[in-house]
Amino acid sequence: MQKVDIKEELQYIEKVKEINQNRTLQYYILTMGCQLNENDSEKLSGMLEKMNYQKTEEMKEADLVLFNTCCVRENAEEKLFGKVGEVKKQKEEKGTIIAIGGCMMQEEHIVKKLKQSYPYVDIIFGTHTLHKLPKDLYKALEENKKIRDIIDIDGEIIEGLPISRNDHKKASVTIMNGCNNFCSYCIVPYVRGRERSREPKDILNEIKGLAKEGYKEITLLGQNVNSYLRVEREKKIEFEEYEGVNSFATLLRAVNNIEGIERIRFISPHPKDFTEDVIEAIRDCNKVCKLIHLPLQSGSSQVLKIMNRKYTKEQYLNLVERMKKTIPNVVFTTDIIVGFPGETEEDFEDTLEVVKQVKFEQVFMFIYSRRVGTPGDRMENQIPEEMKHKRFNRLKELVENQIAENNQTYLGTIQKVIVEGTSKNNEKMLTGRTDSNKVVIFEGKEELIGTMVQIKIVSEHMWYLKGKIEKGC
Ligand code: 5AD
Ligand code: SF4
């Protein structure tokens, strides 16, 4: 595996720190998009904090404003341009440094628009140059240059960056990056490059370190998390097997053995990569949550084919059945796109039918959004916005009814909950999540934060459950 040498970047951290030596500077970071981006932002924060910047939640107080962007759907673009416009005055008044990074910066038309309409932006970096922020910042500060640091490569592995995590009990660990699937609606393969996995040893050492620091819950992340090491095995790219890890299934087993970790989740998998060994590992590993995210995208075999998803409605339902048979009490969440080009009423009804059949714990619903450069954008039979919205609302109604119905089944049950903190809406209450990722609110002392407790569910509400502590574990 090709690891990037970050020696030079670490030296630039020292150089910027020297420039900032006698000053307390503040940074503001806005992260758009998925948990992979959140994890990247934790690395950006880690670097900034090593360079004497402290985090602020107030953009107007910041000496450095950083936007970490997402381009999976259209609405993020308007949000970004709005924010960049908002920070202009602040820059004029106190010289705030503006940096923009992430997926959207890998899109040519966006960078062009930024250059033309927002020339005051100091640093633009892409998904493959995140680790270069210290050097880019040095140049912006010392040489007063505008930096455009974007490269278009297949992607390498970066290890050893400092990290400042958002949470002290739950941690995300990126295990692979990129995507080779090219679903026809999706921009990700164009902006995140080809699939590449981290070395097993680097991942396991990171998680062991987290366990020592007191982290209880690990979420393994990847654009195609369950195809971990698949490309390396197929293309005979060298990697070092470590503690028996040479696949996603063996990685789950190895993480399950790490003392101190109590819960393991993973996102986002592809249905085609749920091989038998992965299903069996989920069954066997007591810490792996039996809540599986299984992105459906559409319930119509015809639409799935045009989406290039590589499975049919029947194959998806078969996989659900196989998993149900092998893994006791398994439940599912999913992603669905409504209004993909050419989607007919019948196609949409197929989607509704799968939703009715599988009874998902949660459905993340998206209105199809045209992404420049993808095959979907070039298709002629785009669905009118009004129809997309109508279908979206029909799906939403079905999903909400199902969730309300499903919530009833929790009443009176005892759930394992990792206590995350006090509830945002009521400081006297604690909050945490069940294995199935449901938010639970209950009374308890603050010293329980970070522990696992058993909660009896006493009432249900649309988006959360209320309970009483049965006992701490
Ligand atoms: N339009 C709408 N939704 C999309 N997603 C990905 N690309 C698009 C698009 N162009 C959704 C998919 C994916 C989730 C992360 O975002 O459902 O699983
Ligand atoms: Fe996008 Fe499909 Fe890759 Fe997921 S698997 S990132 S939806 S192309």
Short mmCIF file of C-alpha atoms and ligand atoms in Angstrom, two decimals:
data_model
loop_
_atom_site.label_atom_id
_atom_site.label_comp_id
_atom_site.label_asym_id
_atom_site.label_seq_id
_atom_site.Cartn_x
_atom_site.Cartn_y
_atom_site.Cartn_z
CA MET A 1 0.00 0.00 0.00
CA GLN A 2 1.20 3.43 -0.89
CA LYS A 3 1.49 5.52 2.25
CA VAL A 4 2.11 9.25 1.97
CA ASP A 5 5.23 10.53 3.69
CA ILE A 6 3.97 13.31 5.97
CA LYS A 7 7.34 14.31 7.46
CA GLU A 8 7.32 17.62 5.60
CA GLU A 9 3.74 18.36 6.71
CA LEU A 10 4.65 17.79 10.35
CA GLN A 11 7.55 20.24 9.91
CA TYR A 12 5.12 22.82 8.57
CA ILE A 13 2.98 22.36 11.68
CA GLU A 14 6.02 23.52 13.68
CA LYS A 15 6.64 26.43 11.31
CA VAL A 16 3.06 27.74 11.58
CA LYS A 17 3.17 27.22 15.33
CA GLU A 18 6.21 29.45 15.41
CA ILE A 19 4.43 32.18 13.48
CA ASN A 20 1.48 31.95 15.89
CA GLN A 21 3.66 31.58 18.98
CA ASN A 22 2.59 34.48 21.13
CA ARG A 23 -1.01 34.63 20.09
CA THR A 24 -4.12 32.71 21.01
CA LEU A 25 -5.89 32.22 17.75
CA GLN A 26 -9.28 30.70 17.16
CA TYR A 27 -10.59 28.50 14.40
CA TYR A 28 -14.12 27.70 13.34
CA ILE A 29 -14.84 24.56 11.34
CA LEU A 30 -18.07 23.74 9.54
CA THR A 31 -18.42 20.17 8.34
CA MET A 32 -20.97 19.25 5.71
CA GLY A 33 -21.86 15.72 4.73
CA CYS A 34 -21.14 12.26 6.01
CA GLN A 35 -19.24 10.75 8.91
CA LEU A 36 -16.15 10.31 6.75
CA ASN A 37 -16.05 14.06 6.38
CA GLU A 38 -16.58 14.44 10.13
CA ASN A 39 -13.59 12.16 10.65
CA ASP A 40 -11.52 14.24 8.19
CA SER A 41 -12.54 17.35 10.12
CA GLU A 42 -11.27 15.76 13.33
CA LYS A 43 -7.89 15.42 11.58
CA LEU A 44 -8.00 19.02 10.32
CA SER A 45 -8.83 20.12 13.88
CA GLY A 46 -5.97 17.98 15.19
CA MET A 47 -3.51 19.77 12.89
CA LEU A 48 -4.91 23.23 13.66
CA GLU A 49 -4.75 22.68 17.40
CA LYS A 50 -1.10 21.67 17.10
CA MET A 51 -0.54 25.03 15.35
CA ASN A 52 -1.93 27.04 18.31
CA TYR A 53 -5.49 27.44 17.09
CA GLN A 54 -8.33 26.86 19.54
CA LYS A 55 -11.76 25.80 18.47
CA THR A 56 -14.66 28.25 18.63
CA GLU A 57 -18.30 27.60 17.86
CA GLU A 58 -18.74 31.23 16.75
CA MET A 59 -17.68 31.92 13.17
CA LYS A 60 -17.39 35.68 13.80
CA GLU A 61 -14.80 35.17 16.54
CA ALA A 62 -12.52 33.06 14.38
CA ASP A 63 -9.13 34.00 12.94
CA LEU A 64 -9.40 31.04 10.62
CA VAL A 65 -12.62 29.75 9.11
CA LEU A 66 -12.60 26.31 7.53
CA PHE A 67 -15.39 24.73 5.50
CA ASN A 68 -15.13 20.99 4.91
CA THR A 69 -17.52 20.39 2.03
CA CYS A 70 -19.68 17.59 0.64
CA CYS A 71 -21.04 17.30 -2.89
CA VAL A 72 -23.31 14.25 -2.72
CA ARG A 73 -26.40 16.41 -3.07
CA GLU A 74 -27.05 19.84 -4.52
CA ASN A 75 -28.24 21.83 -1.49
CA ALA A 76 -24.75 21.86 0.04
CA GLU A 77 -23.51 24.13 -2.77
CA GLU A 78 -25.91 26.94 -1.95
CA LYS A 79 -25.07 26.59 1.71
CA LEU A 80 -21.33 26.87 1.01
CA PHE A 81 -21.58 29.92 -1.22
CA GLY A 82 -23.86 31.58 1.34
CA LYS A 83 -21.34 30.99 4.11
CA VAL A 84 -18.36 32.16 2.04
CA GLY A 85 -20.28 35.35 1.27
CA GLU A 86 -21.08 35.79 4.96
CA VAL A 87 -17.44 35.65 6.03
CA LYS A 88 -16.24 38.25 3.48
CA LYS A 89 -16.85 41.27 5.73
CA GLN A 90 -15.09 39.56 8.61
CA LYS A 91 -12.08 38.97 6.37
CA GLU A 92 -12.00 42.64 5.35
CA GLU A 93 -12.24 43.79 8.96
CA LYS A 94 -9.78 41.50 10.68
CA GLY A 95 -7.97 39.47 8.05
CA THR A 96 -9.65 36.15 8.81
CA ILE A 97 -8.08 33.31 6.85
CA ILE A 98 -10.66 31.37 4.82
CA ALA A 99 -9.94 27.76 3.88
CA ILE A 100 -12.26 25.43 1.97
CA GLY A 101 -11.61 21.73 1.58
CA GLY A 102 -13.29 18.40 0.95
CA CYS A 103 -15.27 16.71 -1.79
CA MET A 104 -16.79 19.76 -3.49
CA MET A 105 -13.30 21.13 -4.15
CA GLN A 106 -12.61 18.16 -6.44
CA GLU A 107 -15.29 19.52 -8.78
CA GLU A 108 -13.89 21.79 -11.45
CA HIS A 109 -16.99 23.94 -11.90
CA ILE A 110 -17.14 24.72 -8.18
CA VAL A 111 -13.49 25.76 -7.94
CA LYS A 112 -13.97 27.91 -11.04
CA LYS A 113 -16.96 29.64 -9.46
CA LEU A 114 -15.03 30.22 -6.24
CA LYS A 115 -12.11 31.76 -8.13
CA GLN A 116 -14.41 34.03 -10.12
CA SER A 117 -16.92 35.12 -7.51
CA TYR A 118 -15.06 34.67 -4.22
CA PRO A 119 -11.42 35.50 -5.03
CA TYR A 120 -10.74 36.44 -1.40
CA VAL A 121 -10.73 32.78 -0.30
CA ASP A 122 -7.18 31.99 0.89
CA ILE A 123 -6.90 28.22 0.68
CA ILE A 124 -8.70 25.62 -1.40
CA PHE A 125 -7.73 21.99 -0.93
CA GLY A 126 -9.24 18.71 -2.08
CA THR A 127 -9.80 15.26 -0.65
CA HIS A 128 -6.30 14.04 -1.49
CA THR A 129 -4.47 17.04 -0.01
CA LEU A 130 -6.08 17.37 3.41
CA HIS A 131 -2.75 16.61 5.11
CA LYS A 132 -1.17 19.59 3.37
CA LEU A 133 -3.18 22.15 5.32
CA PRO A 134 -0.14 23.17 7.45
CA LYS A 135 1.97 23.91 4.35
CA ASP A 136 -0.91 25.70 2.62
CA LEU A 137 -1.54 27.75 5.74
CA TYR A 138 2.15 28.61 6.06
CA LYS A 139 2.19 29.93 2.51
CA ALA A 140 -1.01 31.89 3.02
CA LEU A 141 0.33 33.47 6.22
CA GLU A 142 3.99 34.02 5.30
CA GLU A 143 3.79 34.69 1.62
CA ASN A 144 0.27 36.08 1.49
CA LYS A 145 -0.51 33.74 -1.37
CA LYS A 146 -3.82 32.34 -2.52
CA ILE A 147 -3.40 28.58 -2.45
CA ARG A 148 -5.17 26.12 -4.74
CA ASP A 149 -3.95 22.70 -3.63
CA ILE A 150 -6.06 20.15 -5.46
CA ILE A 151 -4.78 17.02 -7.13
CA ASP A 152 -6.60 14.33 -9.01
CA ILE A 153 -5.05 11.01 -8.12
CA ASP A 154 -6.29 7.56 -7.39
CA GLY A 155 -5.61 8.17 -3.77
CA GLU A 156 -3.06 7.17 -1.25
CA ILE A 157 -3.12 6.30 2.42
CA ILE A 158 -2.22 8.91 4.98
CA GLU A 159 -1.20 7.78 8.45
CA GLY A 160 0.01 9.61 11.52
CA LEU A 161 -1.88 12.91 11.36
CA PRO A 162 -2.80 14.42 14.73
CA ILE A 163 -6.49 14.16 15.55
CA SER A 164 -8.81 16.07 17.84
CA ARG A 165 -11.97 14.01 18.36
CA ASN A 166 -15.43 15.46 18.90
CA ASP A 167 -16.56 12.83 21.38
CA HIS A 168 -14.82 11.05 24.23
CA LYS A 169 -16.76 7.80 24.27
CA LYS A 170 -17.64 7.18 20.62
CA ALA A 171 -14.97 7.30 17.92
CA SER A 172 -15.00 6.91 14.16
CA VAL A 173 -12.14 5.10 12.50
CA THR A 174 -11.80 5.34 8.71
CA ILE A 175 -10.64 1.92 7.46
CA MET A 176 -10.83 2.47 3.72
CA ASN A 177 -11.43 5.30 1.33
CA GLY A 178 -12.73 5.75 -2.20
CA CYS A 179 -15.17 3.82 -4.31
CA ASN A 180 -14.94 1.66 -7.43
CA ASN A 181 -18.64 1.07 -7.96
CA PHE A 182 -19.71 4.08 -10.01
CA CYS A 183 -23.42 4.00 -9.20
CA SER A 184 -24.79 6.20 -11.96
CA TYR A 185 -26.26 8.87 -9.64
CA CYS A 186 -23.20 9.22 -7.42
CA ILE A 187 -20.35 11.74 -7.52
CA VAL A 188 -18.26 10.01 -4.81
CA PRO A 189 -16.03 7.89 -7.10
CA TYR A 190 -15.03 11.05 -8.98
CA VAL A 191 -14.11 13.08 -5.92
CA ARG A 192 -12.74 10.46 -3.53
CA GLY A 193 -10.76 8.36 -5.99
CA ARG A 194 -10.36 4.59 -6.13
CA GLU A 195 -10.82 2.18 -3.24
CA ARG A 196 -7.84 1.72 -0.99
CA SER A 197 -7.67 0.21 2.47
CA ARG A 198 -5.54 1.00 5.48
CA GLU A 199 -3.13 -1.59 6.82
CA PRO A 200 -4.74 -3.88 9.45
CA LYS A 201 -1.98 -3.07 11.92
CA ASP A 202 -2.56 0.70 11.70
CA ILE A 203 -6.31 0.27 12.24
CA LEU A 204 -5.99 -2.15 15.15
CA ASN A 205 -3.34 -0.02 16.87
CA GLU A 206 -5.55 3.04 16.53
CA ILE A 207 -8.52 1.22 18.07
CA LYS A 208 -6.42 -0.27 20.87
CA GLY A 209 -5.21 3.26 21.64
CA LEU A 210 -8.81 4.50 21.70
CA ALA A 211 -9.81 1.68 24.07
CA LYS A 212 -6.99 2.69 26.42
CA GLU A 213 -8.25 6.27 26.37
CA GLY A 214 -11.66 5.03 27.50
CA TYR A 215 -13.56 4.95 24.20
CA LYS A 216 -16.41 2.43 24.29
CA GLU A 217 -17.95 2.59 20.84
CA ILE A 218 -16.16 2.38 17.50
CA THR A 219 -17.69 3.08 14.10
CA LEU A 220 -15.65 1.68 11.23
CA LEU A 221 -15.97 4.00 8.24
CA GLY A 222 -15.52 3.66 4.51
CA GLN A 223 -17.38 4.60 1.33
CA ASN A 224 -17.60 0.85 0.82
CA VAL A 225 -16.71 -0.32 4.25
CA ASN A 226 -17.41 -4.03 3.75
CA SER A 227 -15.16 -4.27 0.71
CA TYR A 228 -12.19 -3.58 3.01
CA LEU A 229 -9.01 -5.11 1.45
CA ARG A 230 -11.01 -6.55 -1.46
CA VAL A 231 -9.19 -4.56 -4.13
CA GLU A 232 -5.85 -5.29 -2.49
CA ARG A 233 -6.56 -9.03 -2.53
CA GLU A 234 -7.90 -9.03 -6.11
CA LYS A 235 -5.14 -6.87 -7.55
CA LYS A 236 -2.45 -8.48 -5.41
CA ILE A 237 -1.50 -5.14 -3.87
CA GLU A 238 0.82 -5.88 -1.00
CA PHE A 239 -0.47 -5.53 2.55
CA GLU A 240 0.63 -7.02 5.83
CA GLU A 241 -1.75 -9.48 7.44
CA TYR A 242 -1.89 -8.68 11.14
CA GLU A 243 -3.63 -10.62 13.92
CA GLY A 244 -5.26 -12.70 11.18
CA VAL A 245 -6.86 -9.70 9.46
CA ASN A 246 -7.04 -9.98 5.68
CA SER A 247 -10.69 -9.02 5.00
CA PHE A 248 -13.62 -7.11 6.47
CA ALA A 249 -14.90 -10.22 8.28
CA THR A 250 -11.57 -10.88 9.95
CA LEU A 251 -11.25 -7.20 10.86
CA LEU A 252 -14.62 -7.32 12.64
CA ARG A 253 -13.44 -10.35 14.60
CA ALA A 254 -10.15 -8.70 15.57
CA VAL A 255 -11.84 -5.47 16.70
CA ASN A 256 -14.33 -7.54 18.67
CA ASN A 257 -11.40 -8.95 20.64
CA ILE A 258 -10.13 -5.56 21.77
CA GLU A 259 -10.66 -5.18 25.48
CA GLY A 260 -12.53 -2.06 26.57
CA ILE A 261 -14.48 -1.63 23.33
CA GLU A 262 -18.12 -2.48 23.97
CA ARG A 263 -19.88 -1.66 20.75
CA ILE A 264 -18.91 -1.79 17.09
CA ARG A 265 -20.80 -0.26 14.18
CA PHE A 266 -19.82 0.18 10.54
CA ILE A 267 -20.97 2.39 7.65
CA SER A 268 -21.52 2.46 4.76
CA PRO A 269 -21.61 -1.05 3.29
CA HIS A 270 -22.71 -2.19 -0.17
CA PRO A 271 -25.18 -5.11 -0.34
CA LYS A 272 -22.99 -6.89 -2.92
CA ASP A 273 -20.12 -7.18 -0.42
CA PHE A 274 -22.09 -8.93 2.32
CA THR A 275 -20.36 -12.24 1.73
CA GLU A 276 -21.06 -15.23 3.99
CA ASP A 277 -17.92 -14.64 6.05
CA VAL A 278 -19.08 -11.10 6.86
CA ILE A 279 -22.57 -12.27 7.83
CA GLU A 280 -21.10 -14.97 10.07
CA ALA A 281 -18.68 -12.53 11.69
CA ILE A 282 -21.58 -10.20 12.55
CA ARG A 283 -23.40 -13.16 14.09
CA ASP A 284 -20.37 -14.31 16.10
CA CYS A 285 -19.08 -10.96 17.35
CA ASN A 286 -21.03 -10.01 20.47
CA LYS A 287 -19.96 -6.34 20.27
CA VAL A 288 -21.03 -5.83 16.66
CA CYS A 289 -24.47 -4.18 16.65
CA LYS A 290 -27.17 -6.22 15.01
CA LEU A 291 -28.38 -3.13 13.23
CA ILE A 292 -27.15 -3.25 9.69
CA HIS A 293 -27.23 -0.36 7.28
CA LEU A 294 -28.17 -1.90 3.93
CA PRO A 295 -28.54 0.83 1.30
CA LEU A 296 -31.39 -0.11 -1.03
CA GLN A 297 -31.53 3.07 -3.20
CA SER A 298 -34.51 1.71 -5.17
CA GLY A 299 -36.83 -1.27 -4.88
CA SER A 300 -37.21 -1.59 -8.66
CA SER A 301 -34.89 -4.05 -10.43
CA GLN A 302 -35.14 -1.94 -13.56
CA VAL A 303 -34.06 1.26 -11.78
CA LEU A 304 -31.36 -0.62 -9.86
CA LYS A 305 -29.93 -1.78 -13.15
CA ILE A 306 -29.75 1.75 -14.54
CA MET A 307 -28.31 2.89 -11.22
CA ASN A 308 -25.57 0.26 -11.70
CA ARG A 309 -26.19 -1.16 -8.23
CA LYS A 310 -25.33 -4.76 -9.22
CA TYR A 311 -28.32 -6.40 -7.47
CA THR A 312 -32.01 -6.86 -8.17
CA LYS A 313 -34.98 -6.34 -5.85
CA GLU A 314 -35.13 -10.12 -5.36
CA GLN A 315 -31.43 -10.42 -4.57
CA TYR A 316 -31.73 -7.62 -2.02
CA LEU A 317 -34.70 -9.30 -0.34
CA ASN A 318 -32.88 -12.65 -0.39
CA LEU A 319 -29.92 -11.06 1.33
CA VAL A 320 -32.22 -9.66 4.02
CA GLU A 321 -33.71 -13.13 4.52
CA ARG A 322 -30.28 -14.80 4.65
CA MET A 323 -29.09 -12.31 7.23
CA LYS A 324 -32.25 -12.74 9.28
CA LYS A 325 -31.73 -16.50 9.27
CA THR A 326 -28.09 -16.31 10.31
CA ILE A 327 -28.13 -13.35 12.72
CA PRO A 328 -30.79 -13.55 15.44
CA ASN A 329 -32.71 -10.29 15.98
CA VAL A 330 -30.96 -8.47 13.14
CA VAL A 331 -32.63 -5.21 12.03
CA PHE A 332 -31.90 -2.88 9.14
CA THR A 333 -31.66 0.76 8.17
CA THR A 334 -31.38 1.95 4.58
CA ASP A 335 -30.86 4.78 2.09
CA ILE A 336 -33.43 5.40 -0.64
CA ILE A 337 -33.31 7.80 -3.58
CA VAL A 338 -36.65 8.99 -4.93
CA GLY A 339 -37.07 10.28 -8.47
CA PHE A 340 -34.08 8.79 -10.28
CA PRO A 341 -34.33 9.41 -14.07
CA GLY A 342 -36.94 7.18 -15.67
CA GLU A 343 -38.51 6.06 -12.37
CA THR A 344 -42.13 5.15 -13.15
CA GLU A 345 -45.05 4.92 -10.75
CA GLU A 346 -44.59 1.14 -10.82
CA ASP A 347 -40.90 1.43 -10.01
CA PHE A 348 -41.72 3.68 -7.08
CA GLU A 349 -44.37 1.24 -5.85
CA ASP A 350 -41.71 -1.49 -5.89
CA THR A 351 -39.67 0.69 -3.52
CA LEU A 352 -42.67 1.11 -1.22
CA GLU A 353 -43.20 -2.65 -1.31
CA VAL A 354 -39.63 -3.41 -0.20
CA VAL A 355 -39.97 -0.86 2.61
CA LYS A 356 -43.18 -2.55 3.74
CA GLN A 357 -41.56 -5.95 3.59
CA VAL A 358 -38.26 -5.24 5.35
CA LYS A 359 -39.69 -2.87 8.00
CA PHE A 360 -36.53 -0.81 8.38
CA GLU A 361 -35.63 0.74 11.75
CA GLN A 362 -34.81 3.94 9.88
CA VAL A 363 -34.85 5.08 6.27
CA PHE A 364 -32.62 7.90 5.08
CA MET A 365 -34.60 9.36 2.19
CA PHE A 366 -33.16 11.50 -0.57
CA ILE A 367 -34.67 13.29 -3.53
CA TYR A 368 -32.54 12.54 -6.60
CA SER A 369 -30.10 15.35 -7.21
CA ARG A 370 -28.32 15.76 -10.57
CA ARG A 371 -24.55 15.66 -10.16
CA VAL A 372 -22.41 17.09 -12.95
CA GLY A 373 -20.20 14.42 -14.53
CA THR A 374 -22.31 11.41 -13.52
CA PRO A 375 -24.24 9.25 -16.03
CA GLY A 376 -27.49 10.08 -14.21
CA ASP A 377 -27.07 13.75 -15.05
CA ARG A 378 -26.77 12.94 -18.75
CA MET A 379 -30.00 10.89 -18.83
CA GLU A 380 -32.84 12.53 -20.71
CA ASN A 381 -35.79 11.18 -18.79
CA GLN A 382 -35.38 13.33 -15.65
CA ILE A 383 -38.36 13.34 -13.30
CA PRO A 384 -40.14 16.68 -12.73
CA GLU A 385 -39.38 18.22 -9.32
CA GLU A 386 -43.03 18.22 -8.31
CA MET A 387 -43.37 14.49 -8.90
CA LYS A 388 -40.15 13.78 -7.00
CA HIS A 389 -41.48 15.71 -4.02
CA LYS A 390 -44.86 13.98 -4.14
CA ARG A 391 -43.19 10.56 -4.14
CA PHE A 392 -40.82 11.62 -1.40
CA ASN A 393 -43.77 12.62 0.79
CA ARG A 394 -45.55 9.32 0.13
CA LEU A 395 -42.44 7.39 1.14
CA LYS A 396 -41.97 9.60 4.21
CA GLU A 397 -45.51 8.94 5.36
CA LEU A 398 -45.06 5.19 5.04
CA VAL A 399 -41.72 5.27 6.86
CA GLU A 400 -43.04 7.41 9.71
CA ASN A 401 -46.01 5.11 10.20
CA GLN A 402 -43.68 2.14 10.31
CA ILE A 403 -41.34 3.80 12.79
CA ALA A 404 -44.28 4.69 15.06
CA GLU A 405 -45.48 1.09 14.87
CA ASN A 406 -41.99 -0.26 15.50
CA ASN A 407 -41.49 2.03 18.50
CA GLN A 408 -44.39 0.22 20.19
CA THR A 409 -42.37 -3.01 20.17
CA TYR A 410 -39.76 -1.37 22.45
CA LEU A 411 -42.26 -0.72 25.26
CA GLY A 412 -41.42 -2.78 28.35
CA THR A 413 -38.17 -4.14 26.87
CA ILE A 414 -34.76 -3.80 28.52
CA GLN A 415 -32.17 -2.10 26.29
CA LYS A 416 -28.39 -1.80 26.60
CA VAL A 417 -27.54 1.89 26.38
CA ILE A 418 -24.14 3.61 26.36
CA VAL A 419 -24.71 6.87 28.25
CA GLU A 420 -23.54 9.75 26.06
CA GLY A 421 -24.32 12.81 28.18
CA THR A 422 -27.10 15.02 29.42
CA SER A 423 -30.08 15.57 27.16
CA LYS A 424 -29.94 18.79 25.11
CA ASN A 425 -33.57 19.59 25.86
CA ASN A 426 -33.56 18.70 29.54
CA GLU A 427 -30.34 18.90 31.52
CA LYS A 428 -31.77 16.76 34.32
CA MET A 429 -32.06 13.80 31.99
CA LEU A 430 -29.35 11.59 30.52
CA THR A 431 -29.27 10.39 26.94
CA GLY A 432 -27.73 7.50 25.05
CA ARG A 433 -28.41 5.03 22.28
CA THR A 434 -29.54 1.43 22.07
CA ASP A 435 -27.72 -1.16 19.96
CA SER A 436 -30.32 -0.37 17.31
CA ASN A 437 -29.27 3.31 17.46
CA LYS A 438 -32.50 4.61 19.03
CA VAL A 439 -32.08 7.65 21.25
CA VAL A 440 -33.17 6.93 24.83
CA ILE A 441 -33.75 9.56 27.52
CA PHE A 442 -33.80 8.68 31.22
CA GLU A 443 -33.10 10.04 34.70
CA GLY A 444 -29.70 9.32 36.21
CA LYS A 445 -26.56 10.72 37.76
CA GLU A 446 -23.91 12.33 35.57
CA GLU A 447 -21.25 9.88 36.73
CA LEU A 448 -22.99 7.29 34.56
CA ILE A 449 -21.81 9.13 31.42
CA GLY A 450 -19.56 6.84 29.44
CA THR A 451 -20.85 3.63 31.03
CA MET A 452 -23.23 1.04 29.70
CA VAL A 453 -26.55 0.77 31.52
CA GLN A 454 -29.69 -1.30 31.13
CA ILE A 455 -32.80 0.75 30.56
CA LYS A 456 -36.43 -0.35 30.72
CA ILE A 457 -38.40 1.48 28.04
CA VAL A 458 -41.51 3.12 29.48
CA SER A 459 -42.77 5.34 26.69
CA GLU A 460 -42.16 5.94 23.01
CA HIS A 461 -42.07 9.13 20.95
CA MET A 462 -41.44 9.51 17.23
CA TRP A 463 -37.68 10.09 17.39
CA TYR A 464 -36.79 8.91 20.91
CA LEU A 465 -37.73 6.55 23.69
CA LYS A 466 -38.04 7.26 27.41
CA GLY A 467 -36.88 4.78 30.01
CA LYS A 468 -35.83 3.99 33.56
CA ILE A 469 -32.51 2.58 34.67
CA GLU A 470 -32.73 -1.12 35.51
CA LYS A 471 -29.05 -1.40 36.39
CA GLY A 472 -25.53 -0.33 35.40
CA CYS A 473 -23.47 -3.05 33.72
N1 5AD B 1 -29.03 12.29 -5.31
C1 5AD B 1 -29.68 11.94 -4.19
N2 5AD B 1 -29.16 11.14 -3.26
C2 5AD B 1 -27.92 10.68 -3.46
N3 5AD B 1 -27.13 9.87 -2.72
C3 5AD B 1 -25.96 9.71 -3.37
N4 5AD B 1 -25.96 10.40 -4.51
C4 5AD B 1 -27.17 11.01 -4.60
C5 5AD B 1 -27.78 11.85 -5.55
N5 5AD B 1 -27.16 12.22 -6.67
C6 5AD B 1 -27.58 9.25 -1.48
C7 5AD B 1 -27.52 7.73 -1.57
C8 5AD B 1 -26.35 7.38 -0.71
C9 5AD B 1 -26.41 8.47 0.32
C10 5AD B 1 -25.17 8.68 1.11
O1 5AD B 1 -26.71 9.62 -0.43
O2 5AD B 1 -28.71 7.21 -1.04
O3 5AD B 1 -26.45 6.10 -0.13
FE1 SF4 B 2 -21.64 6.28 -4.38
FE2 SF4 B 2 -22.41 3.80 -5.08
FE3 SF4 B 2 -19.86 4.27 -4.31
FE4 SF4 B 2 -21.82 4.40 -2.50
S1 SF4 B 2 -21.22 2.56 -3.66
S2 SF4 B 2 -20.14 5.87 -2.77
S3 SF4 B 2 -23.52 5.22 -3.70
S4 SF4 B 2 -20.88 5.08 -6.16
#
